[in-house]
mmCIF file of C-alpha atoms in Angstrom:
data_model
loop_
_atom_site.group_PDB
_atom_site.id
_atom_site.type_symbol
_atom_site.label_atom_id
_atom_site.label_comp_id
_atom_site.label_asym_id
_atom_site.label_seq_id
_atom_site.Cartn_x
_atom_site.Cartn_y
_atom_site.Cartn_z
ATOM 1 C CA MET A 1 -82.948 175.433 125.157
ATOM 2 C CA GLY A 2 -82.514 177.384 128.369
ATOM 3 C CA GLU A 3 -82.827 175.004 131.434
ATOM 4 C CA ILE A 4 -85.126 175.240 134.340
ATOM 5 C CA VAL A 5 -83.472 176.418 138.004
ATOM 6 C CA THR A 6 -85.557 176.267 141.122
ATOM 7 C CA LEU A 7 -84.049 178.857 143.472
ATOM 8 C CA TYR A 8 -86.501 178.799 146.429
ATOM 9 C CA LYS A 9 -90.097 176.781 146.955
ATOM 10 C CA LYS A 10 -92.256 176.672 150.134
ATOM 11 C CA GLU A 11 -94.253 172.811 149.755
ATOM 12 C CA TYR A 12 -96.605 171.540 152.695
ATOM 13 C CA LEU A 13 -98.121 168.259 152.994
ATOM 14 C CA VAL A 14 -101.492 167.690 154.036
ATOM 15 C CA GLY A 15 -103.459 164.557 154.335
ATOM 16 C CA HIS A 16 -105.428 162.640 156.896
ATOM 17 C CA LEU A 17 -104.972 160.389 159.869
ATOM 18 C CA ASP A 18 -107.379 157.637 160.400
ATOM 19 C CA GLU A 19 -107.340 158.985 165.017
ATOM 20 C CA ASP A 20 -110.649 157.780 167.158
ATOM 21 C CA LEU A 21 -110.881 162.085 168.150
ATOM 22 C CA LYS A 22 -113.006 161.738 171.445
ATOM 23 C CA PRO A 23 -110.834 161.445 173.608
ATOM 24 C CA LEU A 24 -108.402 163.741 172.250
ATOM 25 C CA VAL A 25 -111.366 166.288 172.552
ATOM 26 C CA GLU A 26 -112.026 164.831 176.285
ATOM 27 C CA MET A 27 -108.645 165.754 177.394
ATOM 28 C CA ILE A 28 -108.070 168.944 175.443
ATOM 29 C CA LEU A 29 -111.538 170.024 176.725
ATOM 30 C CA ASP A 30 -109.937 168.561 180.490
ATOM 31 C CA ASN A 31 -106.863 171.134 180.481
ATOM 32 C CA TYR A 32 -108.499 174.360 178.950
ATOM 33 C CA ASN A 33 -111.207 173.674 181.985
ATOM 34 C CA LYS A 34 -108.679 173.282 184.082
ATOM 35 C CA GLY A 35 -106.884 176.528 182.793
ATOM 36 C CA ARG A 36 -103.853 175.328 181.974
ATOM 37 C CA ASN A 37 -102.408 177.827 179.081
ATOM 38 C CA MET A 38 -99.560 177.534 178.313
ATOM 39 C CA ALA A 39 -98.791 181.551 179.619
ATOM 40 C CA GLY A 40 -100.660 182.939 182.416
ATOM 41 C CA ASP A 41 -100.546 186.582 180.634
ATOM 42 C CA THR A 42 -103.788 187.314 178.666
ATOM 43 C CA ASP A 43 -101.632 190.048 176.204
ATOM 44 C CA ASP A 44 -99.256 186.745 175.858
ATOM 45 C CA ILE A 45 -99.388 185.015 171.815
ATOM 46 C CA ARG A 46 -99.135 181.191 173.626
ATOM 47 C CA HIS A 47 -102.081 182.578 176.221
ATOM 48 C CA GLU A 48 -104.480 180.642 173.663
ATOM 49 C CA ASP A 49 -102.060 177.791 173.567
ATOM 50 C CA ILE A 50 -103.923 175.161 175.826
ATOM 51 C CA ARG A 51 -101.037 171.817 178.106
ATOM 52 C CA ILE A 52 -101.680 168.601 176.370
ATOM 53 C CA ASN A 53 -100.980 165.306 177.950
ATOM 54 C CA PHE A 54 -98.336 163.492 175.558
ATOM 55 C CA THR A 55 -100.818 160.361 175.632
ATOM 56 C CA PRO A 56 -99.854 157.165 174.272
ATOM 57 C CA GLN A 57 -102.503 159.064 170.990
ATOM 58 C CA VAL A 58 -100.941 161.742 171.529
ATOM 59 C CA GLN A 59 -97.555 160.392 170.563
ATOM 60 C CA ARG A 60 -98.664 157.477 167.812
ATOM 61 C CA ILE A 61 -99.660 160.617 165.531
ATOM 62 C CA ALA A 62 -96.871 162.872 166.353
ATOM 63 C CA ARG A 63 -94.297 159.655 164.848
ATOM 64 C CA THR A 64 -97.386 158.653 162.109
ATOM 65 C CA LEU A 65 -96.943 162.491 160.960
ATOM 66 C CA CYS A 66 -93.119 162.449 161.020
ATOM 67 C CA GLU A 67 -93.550 159.219 158.623
ATOM 68 C CA GLU A 68 -95.832 161.389 156.180
ATOM 69 C CA TRP A 69 -92.925 164.035 156.349
ATOM 70 C CA LYS A 70 -90.483 161.294 155.617
ATOM 71 C CA THR A 71 -92.043 159.528 152.614
ATOM 72 C CA ALA A 72 -92.799 162.590 151.347
ATOM 73 C CA PHE A 73 -89.724 164.626 151.707
ATOM 74 C CA ASP A 74 -87.405 161.996 153.055
ATOM 75 C CA ASP A 75 -86.120 164.414 155.684
ATOM 76 C CA ASP A 76 -85.893 162.834 158.794
ATOM 77 C CA ILE A 77 -87.504 164.716 161.693
ATOM 78 C CA GLU A 78 -89.137 164.954 165.641
ATOM 79 C CA LEU A 79 -90.500 166.630 168.201
ATOM 80 C CA CYS A 80 -88.282 169.601 168.874
ATOM 81 C CA TRP A 81 -87.536 169.050 172.718
ATOM 82 C CA GLN A 82 -86.881 164.888 171.875
ATOM 83 C CA ASN A 83 -83.288 164.298 173.767
ATOM 84 C CA LYS A 84 -83.485 168.195 174.859
ATOM 85 C CA GLU A 85 -83.402 168.082 178.749
ATOM 86 C CA GLY A 86 -85.472 170.482 181.237
ATOM 87 C CA GLN A 87 -87.126 171.830 177.901
ATOM 88 C CA ASP A 88 -90.805 172.026 177.961
ATOM 89 C CA PRO A 89 -92.603 169.447 176.193
ATOM 90 C CA ASN A 90 -95.433 171.468 175.567
ATOM 91 C CA SER A 91 -92.974 173.914 173.539
ATOM 92 C CA SER A 92 -93.531 171.455 170.638
ATOM 93 C CA PHE A 93 -96.641 170.181 170.936
ATOM 94 C CA TRP A 94 -100.245 172.503 172.214
ATOM 95 C CA SER A 95 -103.330 172.340 171.356
ATOM 96 C CA VAL A 96 -106.053 175.978 170.613
ATOM 97 C CA VAL A 97 -109.366 175.684 171.587
ATOM 98 C CA HIS A 98 -111.314 178.954 169.518
ATOM 99 C CA GLU A 99 -114.697 179.849 170.869
ATOM 100 C CA LYS A 100 -117.405 182.370 168.868
ATOM 101 C CA ASN A 101 -115.410 185.162 167.062
ATOM 102 C CA GLU A 102 -111.930 184.195 167.920
ATOM 103 C CA SER A 103 -109.238 184.011 165.731
ATOM 104 C CA THR A 104 -105.107 183.873 165.276
ATOM 105 C CA ASN A 105 -103.316 186.101 164.224
ATOM 106 C CA LEU A 106 -101.046 186.210 161.374
ATOM 107 C CA HIS A 107 -97.386 184.054 163.195
ATOM 108 C CA THR A 108 -94.087 182.117 162.289
ATOM 109 C CA HIS A 109 -92.935 179.234 164.713
ATOM 110 C CA GLU A 110 -89.720 179.187 164.510
ATOM 111 C CA SER A 111 -86.712 180.807 166.551
ATOM 112 C CA MET A 112 -84.463 183.468 165.636
ATOM 113 C CA GLU A 113 -82.412 182.898 168.714
ATOM 114 C CA ASN A 114 -82.505 179.004 167.835
ATOM 115 C CA TYR A 115 -83.518 178.701 163.959
ATOM 116 C CA GLU A 116 -81.089 176.037 163.188
ATOM 117 C CA GLN A 117 -82.342 173.386 166.827
ATOM 118 C CA GLY A 118 -85.794 174.949 166.846
ATOM 119 C CA ALA A 119 -88.684 174.635 164.850
ATOM 120 C CA ARG A 120 -88.193 173.911 160.879
ATOM 121 C CA VAL A 121 -91.222 172.191 160.512
ATOM 122 C CA SER A 122 -94.866 173.014 161.891
ATOM 123 C CA ALA A 123 -98.477 170.593 162.220
ATOM 124 C CA ALA A 124 -101.760 171.257 162.546
ATOM 125 C CA PHE A 125 -104.087 168.643 163.306
ATOM 126 C CA TRP A 126 -107.353 168.974 163.575
ATOM 127 C CA ILE A 127 -110.166 167.450 166.376
ATOM 128 C CA GLN A 128 -113.287 169.062 166.309
ATOM 129 C CA VAL A 129 -114.740 171.795 163.576
ATOM 130 C CA PRO A 130 -118.009 172.673 163.473
ATOM 131 C CA LEU A 131 -119.391 174.245 160.379
ATOM 132 C CA ASN A 132 -117.368 178.058 160.209
ATOM 133 C CA SER A 133 -114.991 177.651 163.209
ATOM 134 C CA GLY A 134 -112.384 179.292 161.091
ATOM 135 C CA ASP A 135 -109.302 177.458 158.873
ATOM 136 C CA LEU A 136 -105.277 177.739 158.229
ATOM 137 C CA VAL A 137 -104.280 180.150 156.281
ATOM 138 C CA PHE A 138 -101.125 180.613 154.366
ATOM 139 C CA GLN A 139 -99.853 184.551 153.601
ATOM 140 C CA TYR A 140 -96.685 184.347 151.435
ATOM 141 C CA GLN A 141 -94.425 186.117 148.621
ATOM 142 C CA SER A 142 -93.858 185.799 145.208
ATOM 143 C CA ASN A 143 -91.885 189.165 145.139
ATOM 144 C CA PRO A 144 -92.249 192.656 147.448
ATOM 145 C CA TYR A 145 -94.512 193.629 145.229
ATOM 146 C CA ARG A 146 -97.048 191.087 145.820
ATOM 147 C CA VAL A 147 -98.785 189.171 148.936
ATOM 148 C CA HIS A 148 -100.973 185.498 148.271
ATOM 149 C CA GLN A 149 -102.835 183.801 151.012
ATOM 150 C CA GLU A 150 -103.568 179.879 150.404
ATOM 151 C CA LEU A 151 -106.644 179.188 152.692
ATOM 152 C CA ILE A 152 -106.446 174.935 153.931
ATOM 153 C CA LYS A 153 -110.117 174.454 155.174
ATOM 154 C CA ALA A 154 -110.467 172.414 158.714
ATOM 155 C CA GLU A 155 -111.840 169.273 158.509
ATOM 156 C CA PRO A 156 -112.079 166.870 161.877
ATOM 157 C CA GLY A 157 -109.043 164.670 161.307
ATOM 158 C CA LYS A 158 -106.892 166.382 159.231
ATOM 159 C CA PHE A 159 -103.800 167.272 158.862
ATOM 160 C CA VAL A 160 -101.261 169.703 157.691
ATOM 161 C CA MET A 161 -97.436 170.311 157.818
ATOM 162 C CA PHE A 162 -95.181 173.385 156.394
ATOM 163 C CA ASP A 163 -92.422 175.128 156.944
ATOM 164 C CA SER A 164 -91.846 176.810 160.307
ATOM 165 C CA THR A 165 -91.340 179.935 159.187
ATOM 166 C CA LEU A 166 -94.557 180.169 156.585
ATOM 167 C CA PRO A 167 -96.969 182.737 158.051
ATOM 168 C CA HIS A 168 -100.371 181.570 158.864
ATOM 169 C CA PHE A 169 -103.125 182.593 160.503
ATOM 170 C CA VAL A 170 -106.587 181.391 161.644
ATOM 171 C CA THR A 171 -109.648 182.634 160.441
ATOM 172 C CA LYS A 172 -112.246 183.199 162.851
ATOM 173 C CA ASN A 173 -114.965 180.474 164.547
ATOM 174 C CA CYS A 174 -118.742 181.966 163.637
ATOM 175 C CA SER A 175 -119.848 179.030 164.870
ATOM 176 C CA ASP A 176 -121.060 178.756 168.567
ATOM 177 C CA GLY A 177 -119.336 175.032 168.956
ATOM 178 C CA LEU A 178 -115.597 175.462 170.057
ATOM 179 C CA ARG A 179 -113.281 174.213 167.253
ATOM 180 C CA ILE A 180 -110.166 172.395 168.722
ATOM 181 C CA VAL A 181 -106.521 171.671 166.833
ATOM 182 C CA ILE A 182 -103.445 170.637 167.665
ATOM 183 C CA SER A 183 -100.595 172.144 166.787
ATOM 184 C CA MET A 184 -96.980 170.765 166.629
ATOM 185 C CA ASN A 185 -93.262 171.655 166.170
ATOM 186 C CA PHE A 186 -90.558 169.417 164.747
ATOM 187 C CA LYS A 187 -87.067 169.821 164.083
ATOM 188 C CA TYR A 188 -84.578 168.013 161.437
ATOM 189 C CA ILE A 189 -82.246 164.666 162.688
ATOM 190 C CA GLU A 190 -78.976 165.949 161.833
ATOM 191 C CA ASP A 191 -77.138 162.483 160.760
#
């Protein structure tokens, strides 16, 4: 009998956090209304990203996600900017607020220039999700000829963590409400 050997796989982790979402909504909408975008140029993909405050609650969420990853995969991770002087912490955590008819195009979070020390694990944590306000979709290829999609249904308090190289997009917000998510990038802690 032959031996099965796994050459390649992509796994993701999904769960829920028991968090009071109201303070997060208030803080994010305050920054959103003040125009605290990550980029001033509306053609820049980071323009839709909103700076958020590194409040004790955001810090706790980041620590909890690190613990969830450790439990699932036995790998230690931390936010990308930690232990790096001068790096903008918002490159590792931010929010996205989608109004009606807004979505996010297909993209990844890794950096070709700094893959080893940059984003290796990315996360989305849904804060406010009106009905029909958009879901996360992973796009992947099982071979060069077949493209597949995996839809992750957005729910308040739900998180998903995944390899930063996994292409993903967000479907259109078809509701009249605001869809709010916090995104984070983590790196592996080297021994």
